[in-house]
mmCIF file of C-alpha atoms in Angstrom:
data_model
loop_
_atom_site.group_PDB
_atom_site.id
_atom_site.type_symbol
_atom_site.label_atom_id
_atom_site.label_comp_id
_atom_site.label_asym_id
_atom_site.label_seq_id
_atom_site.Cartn_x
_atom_site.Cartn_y
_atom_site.Cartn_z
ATOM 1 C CA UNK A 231 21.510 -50.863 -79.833
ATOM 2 C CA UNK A 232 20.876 -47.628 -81.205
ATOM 3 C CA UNK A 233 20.006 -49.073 -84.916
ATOM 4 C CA UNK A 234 19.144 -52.334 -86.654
ATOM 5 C CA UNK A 235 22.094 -52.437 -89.236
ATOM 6 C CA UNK A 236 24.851 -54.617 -87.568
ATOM 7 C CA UNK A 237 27.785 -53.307 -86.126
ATOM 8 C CA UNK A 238 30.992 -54.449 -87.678
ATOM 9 C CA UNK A 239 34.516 -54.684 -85.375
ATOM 10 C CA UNK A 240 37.844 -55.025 -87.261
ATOM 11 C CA UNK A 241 40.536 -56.695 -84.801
ATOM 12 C CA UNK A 242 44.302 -55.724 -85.459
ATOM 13 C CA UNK A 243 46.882 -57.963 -84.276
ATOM 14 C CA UNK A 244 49.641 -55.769 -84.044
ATOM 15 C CA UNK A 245 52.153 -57.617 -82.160
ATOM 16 C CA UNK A 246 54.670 -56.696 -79.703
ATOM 17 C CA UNK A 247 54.171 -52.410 -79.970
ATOM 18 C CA UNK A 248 55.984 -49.957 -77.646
ATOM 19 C CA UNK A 249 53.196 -48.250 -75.306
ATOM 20 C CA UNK A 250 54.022 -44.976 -77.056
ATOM 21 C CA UNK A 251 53.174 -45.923 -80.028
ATOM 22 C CA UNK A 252 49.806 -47.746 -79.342
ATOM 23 C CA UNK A 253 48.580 -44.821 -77.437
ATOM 24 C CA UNK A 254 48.970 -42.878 -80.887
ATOM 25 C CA UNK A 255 47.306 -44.807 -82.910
ATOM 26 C CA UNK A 256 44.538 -45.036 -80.273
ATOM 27 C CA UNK A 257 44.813 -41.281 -80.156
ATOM 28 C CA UNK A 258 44.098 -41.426 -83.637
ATOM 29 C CA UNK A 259 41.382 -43.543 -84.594
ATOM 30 C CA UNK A 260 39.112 -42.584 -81.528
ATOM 31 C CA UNK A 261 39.539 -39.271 -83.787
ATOM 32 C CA UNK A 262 38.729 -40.696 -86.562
ATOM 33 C CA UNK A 263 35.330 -42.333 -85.030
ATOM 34 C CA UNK A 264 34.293 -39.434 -83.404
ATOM 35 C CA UNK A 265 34.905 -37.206 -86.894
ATOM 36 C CA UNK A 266 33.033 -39.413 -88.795
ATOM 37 C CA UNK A 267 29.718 -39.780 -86.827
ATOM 38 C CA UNK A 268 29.989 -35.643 -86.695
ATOM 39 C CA UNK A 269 29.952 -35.513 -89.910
ATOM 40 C CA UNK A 270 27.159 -34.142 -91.998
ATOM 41 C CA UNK A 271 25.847 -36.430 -92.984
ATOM 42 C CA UNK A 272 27.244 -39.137 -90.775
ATOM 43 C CA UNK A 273 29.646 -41.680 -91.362
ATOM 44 C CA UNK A 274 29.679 -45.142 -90.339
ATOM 45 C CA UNK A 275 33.055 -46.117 -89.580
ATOM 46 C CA UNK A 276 33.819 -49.853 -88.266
ATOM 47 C CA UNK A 277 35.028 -49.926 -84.432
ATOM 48 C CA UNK A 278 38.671 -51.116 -83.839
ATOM 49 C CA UNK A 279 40.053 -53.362 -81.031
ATOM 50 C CA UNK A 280 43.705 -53.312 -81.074
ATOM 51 C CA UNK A 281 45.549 -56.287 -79.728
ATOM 52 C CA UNK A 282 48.827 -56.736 -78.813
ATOM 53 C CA UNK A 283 51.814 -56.612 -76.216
ATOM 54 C CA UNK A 284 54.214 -54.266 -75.480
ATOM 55 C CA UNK A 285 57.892 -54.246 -73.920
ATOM 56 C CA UNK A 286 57.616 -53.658 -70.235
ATOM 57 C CA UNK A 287 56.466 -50.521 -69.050
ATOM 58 C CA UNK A 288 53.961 -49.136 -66.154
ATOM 59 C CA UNK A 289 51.281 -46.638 -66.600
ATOM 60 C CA UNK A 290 49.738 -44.438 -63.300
ATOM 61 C CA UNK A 291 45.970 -43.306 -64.426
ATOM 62 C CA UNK A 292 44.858 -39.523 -63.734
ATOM 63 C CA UNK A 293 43.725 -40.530 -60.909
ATOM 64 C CA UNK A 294 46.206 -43.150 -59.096
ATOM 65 C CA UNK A 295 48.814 -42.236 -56.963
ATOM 66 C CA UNK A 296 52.539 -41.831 -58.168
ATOM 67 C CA UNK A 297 53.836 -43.455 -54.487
ATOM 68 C CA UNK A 298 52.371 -46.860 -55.894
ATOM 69 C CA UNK A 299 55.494 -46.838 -58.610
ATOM 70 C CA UNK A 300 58.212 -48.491 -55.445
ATOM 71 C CA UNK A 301 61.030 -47.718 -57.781
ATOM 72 C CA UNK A 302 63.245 -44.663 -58.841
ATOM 73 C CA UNK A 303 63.693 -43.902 -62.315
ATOM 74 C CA UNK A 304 66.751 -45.422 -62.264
ATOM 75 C CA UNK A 305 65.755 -49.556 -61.204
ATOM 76 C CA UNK A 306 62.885 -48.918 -64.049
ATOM 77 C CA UNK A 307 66.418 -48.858 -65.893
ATOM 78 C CA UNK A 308 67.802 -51.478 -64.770
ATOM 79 C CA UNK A 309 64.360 -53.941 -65.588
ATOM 80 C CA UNK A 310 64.420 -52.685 -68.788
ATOM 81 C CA UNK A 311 60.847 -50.588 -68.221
ATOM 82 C CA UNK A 312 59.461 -47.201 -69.027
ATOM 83 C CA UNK A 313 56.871 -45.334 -66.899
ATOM 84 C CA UNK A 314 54.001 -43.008 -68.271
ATOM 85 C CA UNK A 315 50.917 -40.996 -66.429
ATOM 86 C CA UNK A 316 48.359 -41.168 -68.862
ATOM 87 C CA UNK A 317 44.691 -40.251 -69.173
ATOM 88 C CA UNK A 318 42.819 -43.629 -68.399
ATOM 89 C CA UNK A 319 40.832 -44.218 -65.063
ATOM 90 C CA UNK A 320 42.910 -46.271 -62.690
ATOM 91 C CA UNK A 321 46.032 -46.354 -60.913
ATOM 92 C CA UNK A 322 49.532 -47.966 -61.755
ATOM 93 C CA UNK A 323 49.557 -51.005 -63.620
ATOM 94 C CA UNK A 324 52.069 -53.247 -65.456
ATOM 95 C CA UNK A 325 52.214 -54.557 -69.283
ATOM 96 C CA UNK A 326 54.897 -56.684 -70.611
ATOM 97 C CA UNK A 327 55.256 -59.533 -72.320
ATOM 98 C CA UNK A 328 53.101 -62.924 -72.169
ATOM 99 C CA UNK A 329 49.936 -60.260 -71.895
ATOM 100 C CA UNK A 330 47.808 -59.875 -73.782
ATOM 101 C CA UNK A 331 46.580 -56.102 -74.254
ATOM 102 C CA UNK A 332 43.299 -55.206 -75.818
ATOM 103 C CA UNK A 333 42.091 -51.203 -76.651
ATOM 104 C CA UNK A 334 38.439 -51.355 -78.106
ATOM 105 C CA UNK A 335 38.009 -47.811 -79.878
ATOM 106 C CA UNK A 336 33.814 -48.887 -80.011
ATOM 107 C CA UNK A 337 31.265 -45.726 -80.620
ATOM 108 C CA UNK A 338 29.343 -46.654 -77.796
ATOM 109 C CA UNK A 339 26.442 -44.507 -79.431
ATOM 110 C CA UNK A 340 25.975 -47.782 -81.612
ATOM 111 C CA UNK A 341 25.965 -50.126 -78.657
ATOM 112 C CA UNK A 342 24.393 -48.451 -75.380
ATOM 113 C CA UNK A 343 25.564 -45.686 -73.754
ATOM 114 C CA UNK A 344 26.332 -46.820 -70.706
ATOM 115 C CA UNK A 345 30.172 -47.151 -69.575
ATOM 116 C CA UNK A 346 29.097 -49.072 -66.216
ATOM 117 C CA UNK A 347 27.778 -51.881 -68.996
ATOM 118 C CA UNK A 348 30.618 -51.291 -70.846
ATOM 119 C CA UNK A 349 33.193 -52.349 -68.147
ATOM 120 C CA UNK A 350 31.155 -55.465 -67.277
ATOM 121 C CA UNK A 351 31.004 -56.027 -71.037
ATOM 122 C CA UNK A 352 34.805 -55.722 -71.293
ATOM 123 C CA UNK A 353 34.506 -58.217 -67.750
ATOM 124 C CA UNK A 354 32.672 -60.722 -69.578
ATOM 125 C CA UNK A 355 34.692 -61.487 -72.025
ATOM 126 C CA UNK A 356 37.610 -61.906 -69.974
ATOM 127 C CA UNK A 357 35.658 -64.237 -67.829
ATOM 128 C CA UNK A 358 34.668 -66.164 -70.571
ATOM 129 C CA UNK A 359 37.844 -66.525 -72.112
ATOM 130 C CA UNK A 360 39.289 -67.690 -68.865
ATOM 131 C CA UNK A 361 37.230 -70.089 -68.503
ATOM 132 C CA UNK A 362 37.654 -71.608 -72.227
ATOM 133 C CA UNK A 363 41.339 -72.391 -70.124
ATOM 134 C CA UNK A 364 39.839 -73.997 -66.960
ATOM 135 C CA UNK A 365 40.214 -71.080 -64.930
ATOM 136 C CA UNK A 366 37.171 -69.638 -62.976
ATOM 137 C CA UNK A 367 37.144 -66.166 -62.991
ATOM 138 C CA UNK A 368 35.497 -63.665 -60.405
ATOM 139 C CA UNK A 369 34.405 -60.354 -59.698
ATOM 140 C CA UNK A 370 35.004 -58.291 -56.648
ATOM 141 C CA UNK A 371 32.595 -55.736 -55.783
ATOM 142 C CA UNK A 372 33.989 -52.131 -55.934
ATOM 143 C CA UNK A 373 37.109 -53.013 -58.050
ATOM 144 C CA UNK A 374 37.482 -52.960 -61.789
ATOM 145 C CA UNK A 375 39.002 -55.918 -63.533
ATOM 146 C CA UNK A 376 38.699 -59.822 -63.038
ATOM 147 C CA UNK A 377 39.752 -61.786 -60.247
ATOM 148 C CA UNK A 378 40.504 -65.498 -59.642
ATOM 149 C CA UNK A 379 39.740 -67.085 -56.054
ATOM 150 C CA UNK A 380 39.177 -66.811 -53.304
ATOM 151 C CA UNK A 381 40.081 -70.837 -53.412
ATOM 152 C CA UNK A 382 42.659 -73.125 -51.746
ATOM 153 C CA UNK A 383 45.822 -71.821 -53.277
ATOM 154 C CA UNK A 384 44.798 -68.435 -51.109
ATOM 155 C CA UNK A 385 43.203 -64.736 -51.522
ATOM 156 C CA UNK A 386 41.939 -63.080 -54.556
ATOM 157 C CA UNK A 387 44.168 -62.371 -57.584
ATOM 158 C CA UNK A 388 43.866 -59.885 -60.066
ATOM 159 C CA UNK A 389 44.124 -61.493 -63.271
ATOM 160 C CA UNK A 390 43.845 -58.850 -65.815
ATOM 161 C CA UNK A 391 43.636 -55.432 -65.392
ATOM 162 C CA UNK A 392 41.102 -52.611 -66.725
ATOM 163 C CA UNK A 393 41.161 -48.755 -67.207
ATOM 164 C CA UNK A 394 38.845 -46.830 -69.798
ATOM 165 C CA UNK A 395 38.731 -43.311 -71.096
ATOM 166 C CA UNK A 396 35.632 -42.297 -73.438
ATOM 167 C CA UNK A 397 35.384 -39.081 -75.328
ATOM 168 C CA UNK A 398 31.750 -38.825 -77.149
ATOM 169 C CA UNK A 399 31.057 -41.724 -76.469
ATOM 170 C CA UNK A 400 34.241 -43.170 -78.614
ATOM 171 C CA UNK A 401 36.265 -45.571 -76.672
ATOM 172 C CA UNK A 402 39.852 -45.988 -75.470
ATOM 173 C CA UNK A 403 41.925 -47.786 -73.567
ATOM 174 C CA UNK A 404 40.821 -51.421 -72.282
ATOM 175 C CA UNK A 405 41.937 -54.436 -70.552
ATOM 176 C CA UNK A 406 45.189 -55.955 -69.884
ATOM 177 C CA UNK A 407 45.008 -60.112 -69.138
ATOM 178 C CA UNK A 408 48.104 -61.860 -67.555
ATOM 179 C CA UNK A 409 48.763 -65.147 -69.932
ATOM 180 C CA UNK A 410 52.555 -66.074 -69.551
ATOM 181 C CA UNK A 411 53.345 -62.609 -67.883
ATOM 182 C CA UNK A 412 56.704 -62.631 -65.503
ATOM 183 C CA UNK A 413 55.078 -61.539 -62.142
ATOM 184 C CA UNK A 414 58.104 -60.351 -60.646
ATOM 185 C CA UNK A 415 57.334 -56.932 -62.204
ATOM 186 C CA UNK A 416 54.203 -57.114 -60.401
ATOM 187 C CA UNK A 417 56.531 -56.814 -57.081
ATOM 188 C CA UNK A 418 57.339 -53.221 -57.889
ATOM 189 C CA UNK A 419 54.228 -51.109 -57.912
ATOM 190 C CA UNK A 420 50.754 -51.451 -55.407
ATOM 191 C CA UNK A 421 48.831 -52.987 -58.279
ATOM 192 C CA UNK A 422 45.883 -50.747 -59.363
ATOM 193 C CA UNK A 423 46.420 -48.973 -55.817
ATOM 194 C CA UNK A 424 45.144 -52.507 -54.211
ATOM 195 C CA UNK A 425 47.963 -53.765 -51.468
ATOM 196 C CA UNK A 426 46.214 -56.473 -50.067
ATOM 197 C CA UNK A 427 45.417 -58.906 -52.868
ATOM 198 C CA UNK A 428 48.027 -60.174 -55.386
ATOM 199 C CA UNK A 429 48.125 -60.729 -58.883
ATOM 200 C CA UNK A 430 48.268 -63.641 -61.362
ATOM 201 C CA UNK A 431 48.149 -65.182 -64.963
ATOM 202 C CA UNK A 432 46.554 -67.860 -66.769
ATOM 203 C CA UNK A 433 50.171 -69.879 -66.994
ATOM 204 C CA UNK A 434 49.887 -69.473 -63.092
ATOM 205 C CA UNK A 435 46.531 -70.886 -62.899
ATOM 206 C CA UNK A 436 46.029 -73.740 -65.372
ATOM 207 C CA UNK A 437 48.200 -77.278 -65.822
ATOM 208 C CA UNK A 438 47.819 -76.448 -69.333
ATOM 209 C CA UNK A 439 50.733 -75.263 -71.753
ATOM 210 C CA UNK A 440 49.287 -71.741 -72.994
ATOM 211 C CA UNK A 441 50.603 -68.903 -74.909
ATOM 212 C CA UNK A 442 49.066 -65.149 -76.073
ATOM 213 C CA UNK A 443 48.700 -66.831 -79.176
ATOM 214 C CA UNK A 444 46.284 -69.117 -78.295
ATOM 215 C CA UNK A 445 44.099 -66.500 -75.912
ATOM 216 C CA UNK A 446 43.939 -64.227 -79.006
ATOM 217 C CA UNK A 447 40.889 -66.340 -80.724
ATOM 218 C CA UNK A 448 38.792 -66.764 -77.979
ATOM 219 C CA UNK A 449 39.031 -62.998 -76.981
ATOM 220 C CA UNK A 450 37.900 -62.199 -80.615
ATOM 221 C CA UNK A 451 34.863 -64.800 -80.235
ATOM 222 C CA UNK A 452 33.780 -63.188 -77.119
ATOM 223 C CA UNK A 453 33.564 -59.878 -78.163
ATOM 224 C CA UNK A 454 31.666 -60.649 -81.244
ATOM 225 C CA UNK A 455 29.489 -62.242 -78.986
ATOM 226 C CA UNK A 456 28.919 -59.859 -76.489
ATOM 227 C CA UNK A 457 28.332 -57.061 -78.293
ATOM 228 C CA UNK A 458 26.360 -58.777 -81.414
ATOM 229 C CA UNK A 459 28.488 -57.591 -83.822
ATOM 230 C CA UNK A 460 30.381 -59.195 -87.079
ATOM 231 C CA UNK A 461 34.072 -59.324 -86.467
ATOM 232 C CA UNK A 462 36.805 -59.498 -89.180
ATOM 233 C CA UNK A 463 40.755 -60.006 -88.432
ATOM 234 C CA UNK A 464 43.537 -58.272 -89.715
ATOM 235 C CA UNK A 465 46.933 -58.857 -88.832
ATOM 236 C CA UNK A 466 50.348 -57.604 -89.669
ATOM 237 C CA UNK A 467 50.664 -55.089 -92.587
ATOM 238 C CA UNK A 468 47.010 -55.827 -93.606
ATOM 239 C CA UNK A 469 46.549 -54.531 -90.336
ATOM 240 C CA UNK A 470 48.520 -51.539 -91.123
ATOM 241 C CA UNK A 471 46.732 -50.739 -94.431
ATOM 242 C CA UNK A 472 43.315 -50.931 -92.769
ATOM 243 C CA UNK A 473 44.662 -48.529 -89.897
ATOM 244 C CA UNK A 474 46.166 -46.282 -92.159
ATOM 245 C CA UNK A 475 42.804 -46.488 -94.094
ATOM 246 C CA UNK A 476 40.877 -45.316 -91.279
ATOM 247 C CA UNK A 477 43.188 -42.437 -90.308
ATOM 248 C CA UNK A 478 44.336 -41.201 -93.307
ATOM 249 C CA UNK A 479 48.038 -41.821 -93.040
ATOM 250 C CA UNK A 480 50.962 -43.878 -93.639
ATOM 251 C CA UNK A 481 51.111 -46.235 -90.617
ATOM 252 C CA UNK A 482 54.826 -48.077 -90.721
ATOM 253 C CA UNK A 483 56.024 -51.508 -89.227
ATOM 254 C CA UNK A 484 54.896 -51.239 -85.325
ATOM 255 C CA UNK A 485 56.310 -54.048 -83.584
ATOM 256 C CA UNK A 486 57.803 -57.832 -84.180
#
């Protein structure tokens, strides 16, 4: 780490947020972050993970391929999802509900500078936390995210997705981990560009009853772990007053 004084995370659960409105408030605190530690002199502003689920919808990275959406405008309709190309690394990908959806907004410049480190960061903690639910998680060389099998029940399975965007060194974006998620959306995109391997969630891989709820804790212990920092939780409109502390403005309800 770049200096001795610890570095202090604030974790919003927001609830179920529409993807439009999360990328906002991303928008907006990685502003906030990067305008404080330009300031003269600087400002030490705590980093933000966001988490939270959102109504189904698909996002295609600046870099993916718009042929990996299989549908027309109109069956995205008819599921009841939105699409939108936004500026993370990656290609298509689903969220809905039963995921759960984390966006660290870290100043890296206070952890390491390194976004390779950062990924496999972000990969630990997923790992970790699937394995608080008996489920051994993987990597697979040369793709992002984490990965269950190969084992008996058949290839490898992308278990939570991961796309990043850093500006300064200021954070955005993050990881998406299947809990309870309904798969079937899965069936209507090439997930993350990748046709030959599948996808999966915790529900599918564990004998054990488990919910977003219960995934939310562990997440939060990981990444306090991992990057040696003190962690406080804020949720609901506590979670709204500290947002709207940090950018300056009136943040309303965002979600159930």
């Amino acid at each position: 780490m770049s200096s001795s004084a610890p570095n202090k995370i604030v974790v919003c659960h927001l609830g179920r947020v529409s993807y439009e409105r999360a990328q906002g408030l991303q928008e907006q605190v990685q502003e906030c972050l990067i305008a404080a530690k330009r300031a003269e002199p600087p400002e030490t502003q705590p980093h933000v993970l966001l988490l939270l689920e959102h109504p189904p919808v698909y996002t295609l990275g600046k870099s993916g391929d718009a042929e990996n959406l299989l549908v027309s405008e109109e069956r995205l309709d008819a599921i009841g999802a939105t699409f939108h190309r936004i500026g993370r690394g990656g290609d298509v990908t689903f969220h809905g509900p039963g995921q759960l959806v984390g966006y660290p907004l870290f100043d890296l410049d206070r952890f390491f500078t390194d976004l390779g480190r950062y990924l496999r960061t972000l990969e630990a903690i997923v790992l970790r936390t699937c394995a608080d639910f008996g489920v051994t998680g993987t990597r697979v060389d040369g793709r992002t995210g984490v990965w269950v099998g190969p084992d008996e029940r058949g290839l490898e399975r992308k278990i939570c997705a991961m796309g990043v965007r850093c500006s300064r060194w200021v954070t955005m974006h993050g990881f998406a981990l299947n809990v309870t998620t309904d798969l079937d959306y899965f069936d209507h995109i090439v997930p993350c560009g990748i046709d030959d391997r599948g996808v999966t969630s915790l529900a599918e891989e564990t004998a054990a009853s488990v919910a977003v709820e219960d995934v939310r804790g562990p997440v939060t212990e990981h990444v306090a772990a991992l990057f040696d920092a003190e962690v406080t939780e804020r949720h609901g409109v506590e979670a709204r007053s500290f947002l709207g502390e940090v950018t300056g403005e009136h943040i309303e309800a965002l979600g159930r």
